[in-house]
XYZ file of C-alpha atoms in Angstrom:
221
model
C 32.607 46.527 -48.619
C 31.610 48.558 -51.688
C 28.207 48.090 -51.174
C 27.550 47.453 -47.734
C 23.782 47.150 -48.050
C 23.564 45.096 -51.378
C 21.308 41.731 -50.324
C 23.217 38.423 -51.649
C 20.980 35.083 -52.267
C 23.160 32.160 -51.542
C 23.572 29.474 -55.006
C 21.364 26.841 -53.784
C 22.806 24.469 -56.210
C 26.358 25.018 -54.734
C 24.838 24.272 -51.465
C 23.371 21.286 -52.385
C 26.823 20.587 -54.236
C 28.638 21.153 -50.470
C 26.005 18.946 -49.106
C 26.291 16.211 -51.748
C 30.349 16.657 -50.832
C 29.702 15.464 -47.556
C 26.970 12.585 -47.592
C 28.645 10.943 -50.457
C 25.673 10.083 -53.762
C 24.739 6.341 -51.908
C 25.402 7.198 -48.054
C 25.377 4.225 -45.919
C 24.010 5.361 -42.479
C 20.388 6.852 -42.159
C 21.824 10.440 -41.133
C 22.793 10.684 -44.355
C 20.516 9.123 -46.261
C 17.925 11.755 -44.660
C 20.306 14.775 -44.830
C 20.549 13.716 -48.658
C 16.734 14.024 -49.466
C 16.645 17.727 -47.541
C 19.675 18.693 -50.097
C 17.678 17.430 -52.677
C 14.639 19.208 -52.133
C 16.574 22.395 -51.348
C 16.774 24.084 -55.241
C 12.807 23.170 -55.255
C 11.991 25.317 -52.934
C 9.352 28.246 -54.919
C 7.509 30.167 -51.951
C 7.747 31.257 -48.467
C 5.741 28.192 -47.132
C 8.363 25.728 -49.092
C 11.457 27.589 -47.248
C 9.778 27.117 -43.949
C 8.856 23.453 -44.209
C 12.977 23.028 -45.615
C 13.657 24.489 -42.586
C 11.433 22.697 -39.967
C 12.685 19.084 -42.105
C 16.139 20.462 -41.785
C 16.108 21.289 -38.088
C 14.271 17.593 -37.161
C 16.588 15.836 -38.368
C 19.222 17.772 -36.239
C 17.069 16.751 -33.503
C 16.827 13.072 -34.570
C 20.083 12.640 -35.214
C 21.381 15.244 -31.886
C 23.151 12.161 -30.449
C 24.594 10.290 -32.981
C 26.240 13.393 -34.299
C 27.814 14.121 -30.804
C 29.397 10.824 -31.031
C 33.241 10.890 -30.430
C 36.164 8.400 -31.368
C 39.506 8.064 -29.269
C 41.954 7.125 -30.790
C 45.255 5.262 -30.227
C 47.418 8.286 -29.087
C 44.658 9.446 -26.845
C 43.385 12.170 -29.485
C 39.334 12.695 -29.690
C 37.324 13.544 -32.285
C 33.962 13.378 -34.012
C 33.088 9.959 -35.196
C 30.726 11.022 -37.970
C 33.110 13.541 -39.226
C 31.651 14.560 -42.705
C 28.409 14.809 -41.200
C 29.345 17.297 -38.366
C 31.149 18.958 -41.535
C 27.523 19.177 -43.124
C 25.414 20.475 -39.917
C 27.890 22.904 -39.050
C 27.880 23.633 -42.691
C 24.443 24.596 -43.174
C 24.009 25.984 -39.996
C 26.234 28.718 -41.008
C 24.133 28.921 -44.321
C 20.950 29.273 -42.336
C 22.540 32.013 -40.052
C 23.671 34.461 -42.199
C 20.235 34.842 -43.717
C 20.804 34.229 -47.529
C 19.321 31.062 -48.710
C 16.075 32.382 -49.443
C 17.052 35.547 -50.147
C 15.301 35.468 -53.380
C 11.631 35.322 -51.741
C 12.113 38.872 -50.533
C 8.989 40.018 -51.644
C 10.589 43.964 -51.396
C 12.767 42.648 -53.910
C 11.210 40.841 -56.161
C 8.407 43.889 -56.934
C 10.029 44.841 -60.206
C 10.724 40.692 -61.634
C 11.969 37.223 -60.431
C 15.491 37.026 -58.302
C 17.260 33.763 -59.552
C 18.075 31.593 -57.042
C 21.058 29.954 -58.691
C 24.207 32.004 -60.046
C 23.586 29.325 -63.654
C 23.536 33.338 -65.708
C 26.759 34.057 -64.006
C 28.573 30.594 -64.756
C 27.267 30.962 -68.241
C 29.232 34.206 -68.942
C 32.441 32.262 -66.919
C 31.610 29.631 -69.092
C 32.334 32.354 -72.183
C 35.345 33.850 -70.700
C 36.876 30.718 -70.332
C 35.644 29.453 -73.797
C 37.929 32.956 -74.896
C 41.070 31.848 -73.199
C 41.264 28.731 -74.475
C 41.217 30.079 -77.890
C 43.974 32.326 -77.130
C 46.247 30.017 -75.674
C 49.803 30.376 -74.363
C 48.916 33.937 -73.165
C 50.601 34.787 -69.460
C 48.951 35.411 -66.674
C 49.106 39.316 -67.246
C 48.089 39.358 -70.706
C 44.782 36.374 -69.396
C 43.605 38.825 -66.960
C 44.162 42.092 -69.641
C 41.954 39.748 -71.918
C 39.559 39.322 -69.585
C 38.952 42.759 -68.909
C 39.003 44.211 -72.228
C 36.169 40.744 -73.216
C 34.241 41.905 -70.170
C 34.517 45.777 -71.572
C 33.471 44.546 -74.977
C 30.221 42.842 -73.702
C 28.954 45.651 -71.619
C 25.524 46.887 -73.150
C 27.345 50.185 -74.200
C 31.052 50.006 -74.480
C 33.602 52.761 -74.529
C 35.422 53.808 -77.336
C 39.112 52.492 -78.252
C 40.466 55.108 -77.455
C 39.068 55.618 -73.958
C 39.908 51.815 -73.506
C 43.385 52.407 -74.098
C 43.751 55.191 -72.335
C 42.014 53.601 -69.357
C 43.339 50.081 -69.672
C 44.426 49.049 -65.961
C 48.421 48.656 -66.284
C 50.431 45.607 -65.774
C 51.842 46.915 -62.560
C 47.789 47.326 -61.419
C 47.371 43.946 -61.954
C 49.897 42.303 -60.466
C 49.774 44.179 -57.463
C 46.242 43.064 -57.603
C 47.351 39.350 -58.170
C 49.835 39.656 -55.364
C 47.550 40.960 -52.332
C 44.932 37.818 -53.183
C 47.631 35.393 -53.867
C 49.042 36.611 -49.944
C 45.545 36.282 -48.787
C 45.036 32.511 -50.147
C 45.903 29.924 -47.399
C 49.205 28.360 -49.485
C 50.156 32.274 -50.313
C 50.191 32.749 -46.364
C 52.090 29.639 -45.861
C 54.612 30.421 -48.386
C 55.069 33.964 -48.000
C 54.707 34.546 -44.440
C 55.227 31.342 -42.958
C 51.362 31.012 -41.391
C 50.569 27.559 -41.433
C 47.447 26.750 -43.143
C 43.937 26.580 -42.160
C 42.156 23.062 -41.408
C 40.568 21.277 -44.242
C 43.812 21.852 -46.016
C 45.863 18.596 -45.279
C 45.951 14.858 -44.719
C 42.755 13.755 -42.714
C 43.588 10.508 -40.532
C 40.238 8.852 -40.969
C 40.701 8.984 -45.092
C 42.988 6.135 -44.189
C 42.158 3.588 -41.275
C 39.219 2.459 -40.508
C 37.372 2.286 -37.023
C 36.905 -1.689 -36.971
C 39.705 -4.581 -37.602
C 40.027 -5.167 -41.412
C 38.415 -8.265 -42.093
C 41.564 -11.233 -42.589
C 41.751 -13.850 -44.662
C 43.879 -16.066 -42.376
């Protein structure tokens, strides 16, 4: 790490997002229903005394719902597994988001002494929003020359940029950045798979319960 003590707030709209991915917009059973409304609250949350009551709503209905969660399913071949998979997805989800400490990181009152921390990354999607507004108007560039691009935008937009002549003499090489490209395409779960044969993680494949159902489909016979 480059900055091993650098504090990191958590996007709360990307955790609602991961939430949202779970429970579905219109979810059918009450765990959800309830585990919806705490997601929606979550980006409303403004003080110290609105994170705690998040948290105390959050951790009843893990109590409430204890039980049904721990529910299993056997299946035909003798397998087990949760029945209410998506929503053991979300509490295991967000317990990892409460655990590490950086949903409300932006209440830090030691941090927030010289202005506001945002609790959303919406500034840093804008300026992804203008990179990628950039590449599309340069199309048909490869890879190589879309990530030179990117840098020398990025250089362009910084509040005091270097001269052209330290840019090119500085510009990271094409060798740089492919060896760059390389190490995080070997680090990516299908980069694994393909280069050293690791199979991929979970979450990656075919789930058996996108496709049956637990109950007899209703017949028309």
């Amino acid at each position: 790490t480059v900055w091993p003590d650098t504090r990191i707030q958590r996007c709360l709209f990307h955790v609602q997002a991961n939430i949202f991915g779970l429970t579905g917009m219109r979810p059918r059973l009450e765990a959800g229903r309830r585990l919806r409304r705490i997601a929606l609250a979550l980006p409303r949350v403004r003080d110290g005394a609105a994170a705690a009551d998040w948290l105390a709503s959050y951790n009843q209905w893990e109590q409430d719902f204890a039980g049904f969660l721990d529910e299993k399913s056997e299946y035909a071949d003798g397998s087990v597994n949760d029945m209410h998979q998506r929503l053991v997805r979300a509490r295991r989800m967000i317990r990892g988001r409460i655990r590490e400490g950086r949903l409300f990181t932006f209440l830090d009152e030691d941090l927030t002494e010289n202005g506001t921390i945002p609790s959303t990354n919406n500034l840093i999607e804008s300026w992804n929003g203008r990179i990628r507004d950039m590449l599309r108007h340069h199309r048909g560039l490869r890879l190589i020359r879309q990530l030179k691009a990117i840098c020398w935008w990025c250089h362009q937009h910084t509040e005091h940029p270097e001269t052209d002549a330290w840019l090119a003499a500085n510009a990271v090489t094409d060798e740089r950045l492919e060896s760059l490209y390389r190490k995080a395409w070997e680090n990516s779960p299908q980069g694994r798979y393909e280069t050293f044969g690791i199979p991929m993680r979970h979450g990656t494949g075919i789930d058996w319960n996108d496709f049956h159902t637990r109950v007899d489909w209703p017949s028309n016979d």
